[in-house]
CSV table of C-alpha atoms (C1' of nucleotides) in Angstrom, one decimal:
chain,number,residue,atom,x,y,z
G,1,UNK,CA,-17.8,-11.1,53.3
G,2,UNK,CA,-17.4,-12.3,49.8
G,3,UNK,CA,-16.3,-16.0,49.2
G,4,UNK,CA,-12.5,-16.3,48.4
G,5,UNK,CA,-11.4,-17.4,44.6
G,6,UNK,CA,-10.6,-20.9,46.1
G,7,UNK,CA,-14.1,-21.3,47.8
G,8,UNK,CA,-15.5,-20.2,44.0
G,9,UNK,CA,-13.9,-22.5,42.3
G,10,UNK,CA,-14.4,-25.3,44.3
G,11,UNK,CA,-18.0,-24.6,44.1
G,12,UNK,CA,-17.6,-24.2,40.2
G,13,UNK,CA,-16.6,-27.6,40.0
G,14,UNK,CA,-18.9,-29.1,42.3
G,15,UNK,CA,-21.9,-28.0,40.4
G,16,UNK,CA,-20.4,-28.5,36.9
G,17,UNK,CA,-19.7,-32.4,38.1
G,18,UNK,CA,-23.1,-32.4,39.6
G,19,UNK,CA,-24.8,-31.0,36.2
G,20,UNK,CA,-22.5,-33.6,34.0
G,21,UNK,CA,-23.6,-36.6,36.2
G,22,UNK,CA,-27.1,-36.0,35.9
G,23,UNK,CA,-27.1,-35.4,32.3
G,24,UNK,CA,-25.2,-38.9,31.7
G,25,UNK,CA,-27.9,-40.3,34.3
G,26,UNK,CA,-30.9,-38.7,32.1
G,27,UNK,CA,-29.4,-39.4,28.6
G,28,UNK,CA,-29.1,-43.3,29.6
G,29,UNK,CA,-32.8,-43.7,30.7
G,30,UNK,CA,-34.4,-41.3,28.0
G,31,UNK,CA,-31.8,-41.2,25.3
G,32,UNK,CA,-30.5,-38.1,23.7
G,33,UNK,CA,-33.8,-36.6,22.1
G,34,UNK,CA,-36.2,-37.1,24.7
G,35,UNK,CA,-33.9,-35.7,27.3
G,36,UNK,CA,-34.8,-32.5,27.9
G,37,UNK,CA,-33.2,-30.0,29.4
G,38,UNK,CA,-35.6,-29.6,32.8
G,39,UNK,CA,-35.6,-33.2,33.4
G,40,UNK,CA,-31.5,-32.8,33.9
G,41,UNK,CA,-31.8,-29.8,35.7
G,42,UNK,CA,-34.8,-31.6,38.1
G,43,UNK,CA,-32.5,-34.4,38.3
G,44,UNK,CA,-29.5,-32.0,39.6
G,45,UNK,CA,-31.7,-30.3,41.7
G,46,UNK,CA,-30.8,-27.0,40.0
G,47,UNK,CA,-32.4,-24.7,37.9
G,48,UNK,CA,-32.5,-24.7,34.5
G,49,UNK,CA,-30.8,-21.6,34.1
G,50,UNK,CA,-27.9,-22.6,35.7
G,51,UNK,CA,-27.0,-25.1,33.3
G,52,UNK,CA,-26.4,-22.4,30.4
G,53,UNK,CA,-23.8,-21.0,33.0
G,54,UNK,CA,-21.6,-24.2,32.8
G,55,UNK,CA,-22.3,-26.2,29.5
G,56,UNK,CA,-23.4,-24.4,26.1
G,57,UNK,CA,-26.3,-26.4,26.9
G,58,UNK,CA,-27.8,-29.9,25.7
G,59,UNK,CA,-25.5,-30.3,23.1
G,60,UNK,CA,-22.6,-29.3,24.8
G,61,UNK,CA,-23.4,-32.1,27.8
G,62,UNK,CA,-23.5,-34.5,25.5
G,63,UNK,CA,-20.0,-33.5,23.8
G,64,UNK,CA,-18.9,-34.2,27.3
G,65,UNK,CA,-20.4,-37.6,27.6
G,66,UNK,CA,-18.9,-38.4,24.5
G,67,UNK,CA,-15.1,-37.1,25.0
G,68,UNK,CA,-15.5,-39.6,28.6
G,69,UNK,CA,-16.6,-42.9,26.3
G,70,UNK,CA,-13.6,-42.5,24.0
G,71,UNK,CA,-11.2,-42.4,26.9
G,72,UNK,CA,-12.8,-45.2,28.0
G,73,UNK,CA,-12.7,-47.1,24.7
G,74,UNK,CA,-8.4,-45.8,25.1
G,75,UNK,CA,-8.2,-47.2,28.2
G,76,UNK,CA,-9.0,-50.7,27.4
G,77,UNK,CA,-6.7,-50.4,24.1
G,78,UNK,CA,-4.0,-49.2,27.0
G,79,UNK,CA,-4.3,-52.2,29.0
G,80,UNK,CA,-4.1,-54.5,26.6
G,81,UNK,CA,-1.4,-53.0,25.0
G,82,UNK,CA,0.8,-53.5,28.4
G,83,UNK,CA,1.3,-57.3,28.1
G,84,UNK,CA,4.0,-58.4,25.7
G,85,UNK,CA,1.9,-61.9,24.3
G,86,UNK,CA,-0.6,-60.5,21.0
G,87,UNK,CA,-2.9,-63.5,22.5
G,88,UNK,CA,-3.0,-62.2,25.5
G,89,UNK,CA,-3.8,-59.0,24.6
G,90,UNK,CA,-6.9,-60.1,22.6
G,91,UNK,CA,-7.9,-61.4,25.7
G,92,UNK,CA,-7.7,-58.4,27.7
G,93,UNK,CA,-9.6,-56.3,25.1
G,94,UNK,CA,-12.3,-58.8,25.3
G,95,UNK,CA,-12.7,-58.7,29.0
G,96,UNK,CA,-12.1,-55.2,29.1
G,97,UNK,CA,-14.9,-54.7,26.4
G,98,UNK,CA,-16.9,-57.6,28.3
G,99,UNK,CA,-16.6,-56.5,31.7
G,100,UNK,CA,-17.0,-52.9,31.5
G,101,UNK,CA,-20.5,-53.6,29.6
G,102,UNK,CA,-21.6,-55.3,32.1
G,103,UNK,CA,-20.8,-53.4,34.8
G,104,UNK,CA,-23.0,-50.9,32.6
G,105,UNK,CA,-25.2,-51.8,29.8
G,106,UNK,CA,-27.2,-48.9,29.8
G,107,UNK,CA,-23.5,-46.9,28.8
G,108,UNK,CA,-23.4,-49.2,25.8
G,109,UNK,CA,-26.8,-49.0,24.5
G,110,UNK,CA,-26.7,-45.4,24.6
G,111,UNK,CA,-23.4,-45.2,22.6
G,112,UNK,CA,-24.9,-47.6,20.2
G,113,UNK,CA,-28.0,-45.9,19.5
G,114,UNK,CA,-26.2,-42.9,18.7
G,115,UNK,CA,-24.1,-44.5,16.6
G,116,UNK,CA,-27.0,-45.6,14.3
G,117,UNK,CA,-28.2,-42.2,14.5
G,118,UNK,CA,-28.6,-41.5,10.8
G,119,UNK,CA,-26.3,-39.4,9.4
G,120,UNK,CA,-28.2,-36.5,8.2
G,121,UNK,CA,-28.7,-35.5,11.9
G,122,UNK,CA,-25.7,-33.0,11.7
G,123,UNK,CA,-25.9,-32.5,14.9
G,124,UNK,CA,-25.6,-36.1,16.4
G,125,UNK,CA,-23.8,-38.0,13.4
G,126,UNK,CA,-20.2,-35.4,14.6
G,127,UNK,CA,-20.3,-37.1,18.1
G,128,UNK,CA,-21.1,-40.4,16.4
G,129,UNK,CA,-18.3,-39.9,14.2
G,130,UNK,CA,-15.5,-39.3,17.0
G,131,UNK,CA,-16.8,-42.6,18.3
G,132,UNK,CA,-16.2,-44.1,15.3
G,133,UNK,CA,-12.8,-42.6,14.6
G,134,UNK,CA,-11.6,-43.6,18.2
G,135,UNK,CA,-13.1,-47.6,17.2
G,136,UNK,CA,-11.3,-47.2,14.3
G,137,UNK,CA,-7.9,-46.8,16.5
G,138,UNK,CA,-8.6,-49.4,18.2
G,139,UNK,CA,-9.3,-51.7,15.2
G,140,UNK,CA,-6.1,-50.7,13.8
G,141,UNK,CA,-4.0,-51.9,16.8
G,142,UNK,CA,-6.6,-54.8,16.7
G,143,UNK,CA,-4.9,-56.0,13.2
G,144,UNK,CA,-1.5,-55.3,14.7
G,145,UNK,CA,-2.3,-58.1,17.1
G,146,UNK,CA,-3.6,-60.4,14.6
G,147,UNK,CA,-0.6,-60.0,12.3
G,148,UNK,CA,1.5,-61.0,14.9
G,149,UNK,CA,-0.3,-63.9,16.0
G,150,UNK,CA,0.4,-65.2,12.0
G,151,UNK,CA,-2.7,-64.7,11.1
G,152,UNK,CA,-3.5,-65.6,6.6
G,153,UNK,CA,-5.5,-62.8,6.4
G,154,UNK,CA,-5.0,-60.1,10.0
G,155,UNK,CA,-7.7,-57.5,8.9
G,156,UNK,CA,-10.3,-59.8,7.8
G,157,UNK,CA,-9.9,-62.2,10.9
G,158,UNK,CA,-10.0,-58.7,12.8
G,159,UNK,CA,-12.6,-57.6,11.1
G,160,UNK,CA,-14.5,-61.1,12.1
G,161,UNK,CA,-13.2,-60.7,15.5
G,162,UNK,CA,-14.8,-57.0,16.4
G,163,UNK,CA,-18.2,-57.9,14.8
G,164,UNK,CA,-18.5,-61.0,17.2
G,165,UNK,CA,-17.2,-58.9,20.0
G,166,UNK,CA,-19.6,-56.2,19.2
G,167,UNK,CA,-22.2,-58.4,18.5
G,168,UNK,CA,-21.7,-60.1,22.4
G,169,UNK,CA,-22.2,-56.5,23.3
G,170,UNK,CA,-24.9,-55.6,21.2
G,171,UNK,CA,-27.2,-58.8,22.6
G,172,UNK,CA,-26.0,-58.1,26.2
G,173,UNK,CA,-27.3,-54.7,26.3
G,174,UNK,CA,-30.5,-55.3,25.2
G,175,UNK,CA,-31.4,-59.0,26.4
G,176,UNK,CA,-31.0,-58.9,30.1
G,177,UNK,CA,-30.6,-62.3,31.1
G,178,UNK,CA,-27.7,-62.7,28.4
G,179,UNK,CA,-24.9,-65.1,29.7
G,180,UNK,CA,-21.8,-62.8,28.8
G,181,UNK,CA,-19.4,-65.2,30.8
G,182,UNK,CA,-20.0,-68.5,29.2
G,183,UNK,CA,-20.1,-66.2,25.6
G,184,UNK,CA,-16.7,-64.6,26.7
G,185,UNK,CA,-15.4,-68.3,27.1
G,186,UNK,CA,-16.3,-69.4,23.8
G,187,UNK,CA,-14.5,-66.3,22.0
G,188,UNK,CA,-12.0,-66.5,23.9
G,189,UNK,CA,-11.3,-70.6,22.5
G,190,UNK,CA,-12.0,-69.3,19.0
G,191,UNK,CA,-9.8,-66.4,19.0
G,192,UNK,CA,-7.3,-66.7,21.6
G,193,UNK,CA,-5.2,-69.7,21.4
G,194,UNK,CA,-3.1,-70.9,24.5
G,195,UNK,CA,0.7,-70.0,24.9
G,196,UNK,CA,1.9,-73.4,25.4
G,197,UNK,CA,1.7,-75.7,22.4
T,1,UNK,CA,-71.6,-36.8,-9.6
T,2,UNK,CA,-70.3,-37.9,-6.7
T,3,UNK,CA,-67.8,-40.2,-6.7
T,4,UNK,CA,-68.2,-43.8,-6.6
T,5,UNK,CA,-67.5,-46.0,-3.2
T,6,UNK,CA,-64.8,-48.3,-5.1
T,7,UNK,CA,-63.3,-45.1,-6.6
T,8,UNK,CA,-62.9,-43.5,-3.4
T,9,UNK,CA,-61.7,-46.9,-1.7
T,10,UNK,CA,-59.2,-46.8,-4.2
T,11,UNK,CA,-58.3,-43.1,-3.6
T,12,UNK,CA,-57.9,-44.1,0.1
T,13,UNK,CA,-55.6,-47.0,-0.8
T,14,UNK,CA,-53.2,-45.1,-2.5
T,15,UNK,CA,-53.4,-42.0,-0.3
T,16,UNK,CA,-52.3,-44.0,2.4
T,17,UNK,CA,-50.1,-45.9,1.0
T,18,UNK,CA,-48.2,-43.5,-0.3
T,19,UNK,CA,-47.6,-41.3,2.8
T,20,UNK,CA,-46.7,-44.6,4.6
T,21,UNK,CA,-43.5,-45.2,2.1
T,22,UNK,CA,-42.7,-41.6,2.8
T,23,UNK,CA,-43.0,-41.7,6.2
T,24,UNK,CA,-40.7,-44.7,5.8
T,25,UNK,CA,-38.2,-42.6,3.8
T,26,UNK,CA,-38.0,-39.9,6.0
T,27,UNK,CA,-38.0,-42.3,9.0
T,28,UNK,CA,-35.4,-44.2,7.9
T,29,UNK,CA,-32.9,-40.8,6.9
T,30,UNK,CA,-33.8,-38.3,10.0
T,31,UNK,CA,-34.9,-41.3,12.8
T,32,UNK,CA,-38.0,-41.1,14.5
T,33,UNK,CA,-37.7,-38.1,16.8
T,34,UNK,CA,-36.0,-35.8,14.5
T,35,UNK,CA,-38.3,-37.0,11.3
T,36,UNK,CA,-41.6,-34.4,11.3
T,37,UNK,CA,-45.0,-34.4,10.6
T,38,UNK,CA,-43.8,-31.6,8.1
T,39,UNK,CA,-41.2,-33.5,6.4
T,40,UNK,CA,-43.4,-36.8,5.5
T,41,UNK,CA,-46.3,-34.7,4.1
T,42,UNK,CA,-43.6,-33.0,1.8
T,43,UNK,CA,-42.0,-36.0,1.1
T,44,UNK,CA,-45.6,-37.8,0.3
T,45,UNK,CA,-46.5,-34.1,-1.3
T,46,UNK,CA,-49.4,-34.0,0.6
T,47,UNK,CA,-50.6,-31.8,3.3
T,48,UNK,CA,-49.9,-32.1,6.7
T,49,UNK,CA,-53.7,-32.1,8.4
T,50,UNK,CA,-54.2,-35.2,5.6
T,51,UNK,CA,-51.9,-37.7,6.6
T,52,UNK,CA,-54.3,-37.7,10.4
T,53,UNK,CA,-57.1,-38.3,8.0
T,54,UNK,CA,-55.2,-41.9,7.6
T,55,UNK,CA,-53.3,-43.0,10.4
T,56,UNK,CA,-53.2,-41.8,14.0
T,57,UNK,CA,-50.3,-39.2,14.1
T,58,UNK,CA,-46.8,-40.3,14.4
T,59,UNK,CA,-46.7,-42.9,16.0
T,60,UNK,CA,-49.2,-44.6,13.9
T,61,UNK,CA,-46.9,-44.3,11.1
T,62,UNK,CA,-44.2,-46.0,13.0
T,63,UNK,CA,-46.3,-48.4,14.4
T,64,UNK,CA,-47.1,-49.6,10.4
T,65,UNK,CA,-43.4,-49.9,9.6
T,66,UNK,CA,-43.0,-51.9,12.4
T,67,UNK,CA,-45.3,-54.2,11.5
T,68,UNK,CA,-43.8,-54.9,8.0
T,69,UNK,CA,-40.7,-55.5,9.7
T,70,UNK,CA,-42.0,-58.3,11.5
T,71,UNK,CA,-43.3,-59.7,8.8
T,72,UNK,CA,-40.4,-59.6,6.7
T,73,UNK,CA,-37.9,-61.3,9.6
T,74,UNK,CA,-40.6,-63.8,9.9
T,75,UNK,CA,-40.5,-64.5,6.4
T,76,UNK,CA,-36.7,-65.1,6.6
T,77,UNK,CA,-37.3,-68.0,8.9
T,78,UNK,CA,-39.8,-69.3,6.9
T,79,UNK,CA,-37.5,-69.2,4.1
T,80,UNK,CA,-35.3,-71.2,6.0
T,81,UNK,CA,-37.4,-73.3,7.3
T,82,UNK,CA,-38.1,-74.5,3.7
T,83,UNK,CA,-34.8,-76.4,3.2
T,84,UNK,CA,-35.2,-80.3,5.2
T,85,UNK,CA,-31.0,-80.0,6.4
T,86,UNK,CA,-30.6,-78.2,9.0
T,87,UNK,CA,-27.2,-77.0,8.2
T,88,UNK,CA,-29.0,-75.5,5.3
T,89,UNK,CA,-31.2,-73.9,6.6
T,90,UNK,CA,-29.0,-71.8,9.0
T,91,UNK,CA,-26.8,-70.7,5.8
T,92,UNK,CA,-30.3,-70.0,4.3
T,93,UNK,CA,-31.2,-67.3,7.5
T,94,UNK,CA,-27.8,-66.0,7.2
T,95,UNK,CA,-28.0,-65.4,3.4
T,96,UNK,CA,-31.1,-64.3,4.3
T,97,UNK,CA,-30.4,-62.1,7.1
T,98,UNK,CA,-26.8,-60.4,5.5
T,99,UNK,CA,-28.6,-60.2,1.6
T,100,UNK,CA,-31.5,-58.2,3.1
T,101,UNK,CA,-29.4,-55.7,5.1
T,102,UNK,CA,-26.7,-55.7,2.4
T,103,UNK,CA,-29.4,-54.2,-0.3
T,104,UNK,CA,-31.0,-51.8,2.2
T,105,UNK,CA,-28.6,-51.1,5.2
T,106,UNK,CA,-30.5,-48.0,6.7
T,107,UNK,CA,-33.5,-50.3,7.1
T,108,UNK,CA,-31.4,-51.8,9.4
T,109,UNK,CA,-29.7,-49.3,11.0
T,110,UNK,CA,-32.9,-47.5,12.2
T,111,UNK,CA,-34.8,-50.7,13.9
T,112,UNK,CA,-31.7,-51.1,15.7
T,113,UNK,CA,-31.5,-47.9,16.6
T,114,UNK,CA,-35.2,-48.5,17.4
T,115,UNK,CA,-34.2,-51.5,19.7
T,116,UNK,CA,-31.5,-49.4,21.4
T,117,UNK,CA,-33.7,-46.7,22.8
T,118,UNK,CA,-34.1,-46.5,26.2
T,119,UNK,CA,-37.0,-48.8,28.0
T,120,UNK,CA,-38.0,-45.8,29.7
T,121,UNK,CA,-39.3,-44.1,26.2
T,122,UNK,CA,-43.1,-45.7,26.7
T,123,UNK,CA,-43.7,-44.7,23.6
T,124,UNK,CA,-40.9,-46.4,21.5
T,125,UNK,CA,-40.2,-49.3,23.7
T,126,UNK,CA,-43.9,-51.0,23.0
T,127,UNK,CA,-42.4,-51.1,19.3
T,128,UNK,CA,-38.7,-52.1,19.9
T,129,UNK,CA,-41.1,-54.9,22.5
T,130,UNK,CA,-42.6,-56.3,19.3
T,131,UNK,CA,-39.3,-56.4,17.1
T,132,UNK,CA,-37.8,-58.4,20.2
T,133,UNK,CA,-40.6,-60.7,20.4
T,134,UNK,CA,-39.8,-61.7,16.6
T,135,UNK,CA,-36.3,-61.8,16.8
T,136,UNK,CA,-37.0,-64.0,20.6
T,137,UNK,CA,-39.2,-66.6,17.7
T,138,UNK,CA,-36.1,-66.4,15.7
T,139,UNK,CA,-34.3,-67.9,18.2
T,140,UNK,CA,-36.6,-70.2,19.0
T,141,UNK,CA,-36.6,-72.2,15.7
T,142,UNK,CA,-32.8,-71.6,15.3
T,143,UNK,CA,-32.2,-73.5,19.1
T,144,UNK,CA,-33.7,-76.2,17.3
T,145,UNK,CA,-31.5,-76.0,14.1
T,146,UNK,CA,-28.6,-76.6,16.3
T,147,UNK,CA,-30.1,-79.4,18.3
T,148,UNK,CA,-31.0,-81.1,15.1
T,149,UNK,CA,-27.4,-80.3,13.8
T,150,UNK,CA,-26.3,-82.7,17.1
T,151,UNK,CA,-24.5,-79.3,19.0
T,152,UNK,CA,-23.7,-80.1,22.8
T,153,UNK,CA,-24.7,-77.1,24.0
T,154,UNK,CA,-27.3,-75.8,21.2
T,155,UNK,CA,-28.9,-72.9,23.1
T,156,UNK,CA,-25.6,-71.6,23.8
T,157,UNK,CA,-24.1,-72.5,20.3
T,158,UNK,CA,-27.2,-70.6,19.2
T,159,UNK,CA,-27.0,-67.7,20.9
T,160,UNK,CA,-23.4,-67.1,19.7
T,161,UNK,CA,-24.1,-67.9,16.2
T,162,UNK,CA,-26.8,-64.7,16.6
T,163,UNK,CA,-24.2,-62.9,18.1
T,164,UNK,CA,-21.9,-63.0,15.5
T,165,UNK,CA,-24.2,-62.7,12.5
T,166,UNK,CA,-26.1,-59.1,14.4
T,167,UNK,CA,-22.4,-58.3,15.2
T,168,UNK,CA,-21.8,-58.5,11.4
T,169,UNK,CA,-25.6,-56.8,10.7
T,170,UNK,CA,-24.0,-53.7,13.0
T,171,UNK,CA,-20.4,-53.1,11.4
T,172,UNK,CA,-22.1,-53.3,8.0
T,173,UNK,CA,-24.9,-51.1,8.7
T,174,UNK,CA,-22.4,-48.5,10.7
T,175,UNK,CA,-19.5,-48.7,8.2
T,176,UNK,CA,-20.2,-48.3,4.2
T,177,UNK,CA,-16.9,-50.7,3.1
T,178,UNK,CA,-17.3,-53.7,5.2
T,179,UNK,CA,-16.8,-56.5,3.2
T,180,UNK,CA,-20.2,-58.7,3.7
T,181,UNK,CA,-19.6,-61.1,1.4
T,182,UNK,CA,-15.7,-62.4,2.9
T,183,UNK,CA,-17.3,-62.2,6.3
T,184,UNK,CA,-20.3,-64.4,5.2
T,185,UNK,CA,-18.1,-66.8,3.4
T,186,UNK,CA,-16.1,-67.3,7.3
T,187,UNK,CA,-19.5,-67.4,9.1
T,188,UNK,CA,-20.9,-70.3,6.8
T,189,UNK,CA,-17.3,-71.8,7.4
T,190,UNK,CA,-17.8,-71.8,10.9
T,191,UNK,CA,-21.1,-72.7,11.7
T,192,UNK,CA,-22.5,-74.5,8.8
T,193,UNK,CA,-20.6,-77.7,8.4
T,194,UNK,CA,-20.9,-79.6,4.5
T,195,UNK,CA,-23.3,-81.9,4.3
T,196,UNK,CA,-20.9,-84.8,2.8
T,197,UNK,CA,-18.3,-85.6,5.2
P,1,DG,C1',-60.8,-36.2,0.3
P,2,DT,C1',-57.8,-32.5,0.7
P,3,DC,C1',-56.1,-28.1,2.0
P,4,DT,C1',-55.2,-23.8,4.8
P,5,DA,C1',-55.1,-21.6,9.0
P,6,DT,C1',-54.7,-21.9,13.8
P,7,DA,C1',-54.6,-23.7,18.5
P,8,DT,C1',-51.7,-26.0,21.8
P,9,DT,C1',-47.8,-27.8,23.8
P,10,DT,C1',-43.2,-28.5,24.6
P,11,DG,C1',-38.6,-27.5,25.2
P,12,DG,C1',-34.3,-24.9,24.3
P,13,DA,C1',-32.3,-20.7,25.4
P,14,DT,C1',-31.7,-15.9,27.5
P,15,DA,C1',-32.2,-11.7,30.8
P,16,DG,C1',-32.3,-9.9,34.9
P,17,DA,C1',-33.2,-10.1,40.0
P,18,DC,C1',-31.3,-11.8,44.3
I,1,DG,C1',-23.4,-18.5,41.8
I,2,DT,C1',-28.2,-19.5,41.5
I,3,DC,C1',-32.9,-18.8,40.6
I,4,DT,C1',-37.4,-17.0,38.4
I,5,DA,C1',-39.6,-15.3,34.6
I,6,DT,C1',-39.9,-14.9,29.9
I,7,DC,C1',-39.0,-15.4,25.1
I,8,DC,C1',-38.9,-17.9,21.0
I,9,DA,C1',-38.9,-21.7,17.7
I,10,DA,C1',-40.5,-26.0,16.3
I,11,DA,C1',-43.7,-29.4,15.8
I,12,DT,C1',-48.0,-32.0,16.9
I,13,DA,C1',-52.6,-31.9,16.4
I,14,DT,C1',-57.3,-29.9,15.2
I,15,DA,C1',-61.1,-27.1,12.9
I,16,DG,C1',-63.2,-25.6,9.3
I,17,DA,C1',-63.4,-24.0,4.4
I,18,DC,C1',-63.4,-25.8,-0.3
DNA sequence: GTCTATATTTGGATAGAC
DNA sequence: GTCTATCCAAATATAGAC
């Protein structure tokens, strides 16, 4: 008796969600190049095959990986937007940022090295660039904030702002021991004044 | 006639030479998976069999330019060193540190994407070791410039000073516009206080 | 000391059986 | 829907001629 549409489909997804998991797994520990496609298939516990049946293959997993980190980077823009106070807000993308890198520095590191991927790799530098262009939203809103805390000069001070922030990242994800909370503190003092003054 | 031992020395020199700087170019544009054997020994205008006359494949290549690295971040430190005040000598590794990326930012760019690779790439990860260990005697020298500067908490004042200025090193390295030279002016602002006060 | 030709390996992708 | 077997391209590395 053949399997109903529904019992497909479920199945569909399973195995795509499967496949998509394992790539992300593979892509953290071996980075994008020296990923290849049998070690994600080993990993999924499928055959290679199969993976041409539900992604147009390694590039196409990645494209995935990348569409999930820019609705990450959204979200965090999202919840910061919700509060009314522009120093509050700063503070939420910081933690936001902050926490979610080290829930998972491996994440970060990846989407940093292929973000200094040079750009004559055609193939790489197009997912680098819808990182950027997503950052780049994010800066923009970033200045927003700035400009209504008074800053003199919004997109230079939020231009200072993202590379410490970034730079906090950067250092977490490749020093282990790094202490993100006391760094989160200080940022927070330079660029975060109190409400009440 | 056969040649003479100099002459050959001399031969080997510049052989070698030369298809390091290319393998440096083509290192530096394509990154060191997607940069080929084939592409450095047309870039050098050599062919390929030669250039494993000279070094030991690849990796050996890498393995030079790694080394010269090194050498150069040490010699930013030493530069520093140089100055007696200590407030000096931290604008002297951040002149140092923002004029060298700012007249070659793809130098940059690749070592970090260098330091970003996975730990599980054995290969790569001995290399992005050794840039770590420099950058770890970096820090060393520069805990001691804040100390000497009188900081309360000097490790940690330390550690966010390096955060900021790599943070910097990123965004410029990533985007083409960024304004170094306003950024530098508000990192000396901040963590280099005047001498006469 | 340098080149050309070739061996070897690896990995992405496809075709067809089940 | 999944697997096995195979193809094909690219790239590292080597052998041997000049």
């Amino acid at each position: 008796m053949p399997r109903s549409r529904e019992e497909n489909e479920r199945i569909r997804q399973s195995a795509m969600a499967n496949i998509g998991s394992a790539a992300m797994e593979v892509f953290l520990e071996r980075g994008y190049h020296a990923a290849s496609i049998e070690d994600i298939a080993k990993r999924a516990g499928v055959a290679k095959g199969l993976i041409y049946n539900y992604y147009r293959g390694k590039e196409g997993l990645l494209a995935e990986i990348v569409r999930a980190r820019t609705d990450e980077i959204a979200g965090v823009i999202e919840e910061a937007a919700a509060s009314p106070e522009p120093s509050e807000q700063l503070r939420r993308i910081v933690e936001g940022a902050l926490g979610h890198i080290d829930r998972n520095p491996k994440a970060y590191r990846f989407f940093l090295h292929l973000q200094t991927q040079p750009e004559e790799d055609k193939i790489l530098s197009k997912y680098s660039e819808m990182l950027n262009k997503e950052m780049s939203r994010q800066f923009e809103t970033q200045c927003d904030i700035f400009r209504r805390m008074g800053a003199e000069e919004p997109v230079l001070r939020s231009l200072y702002f993202s590379s410490t922030l970034h730079g906090v990242m950067l250092m977490k994800s490749v020093y282990p021991g790094y202490p993100v909370e006391e760094i989160q503190a200080l940022i927070i003092r330079e660029f975060c004044p109190d409400r009440p003054r």
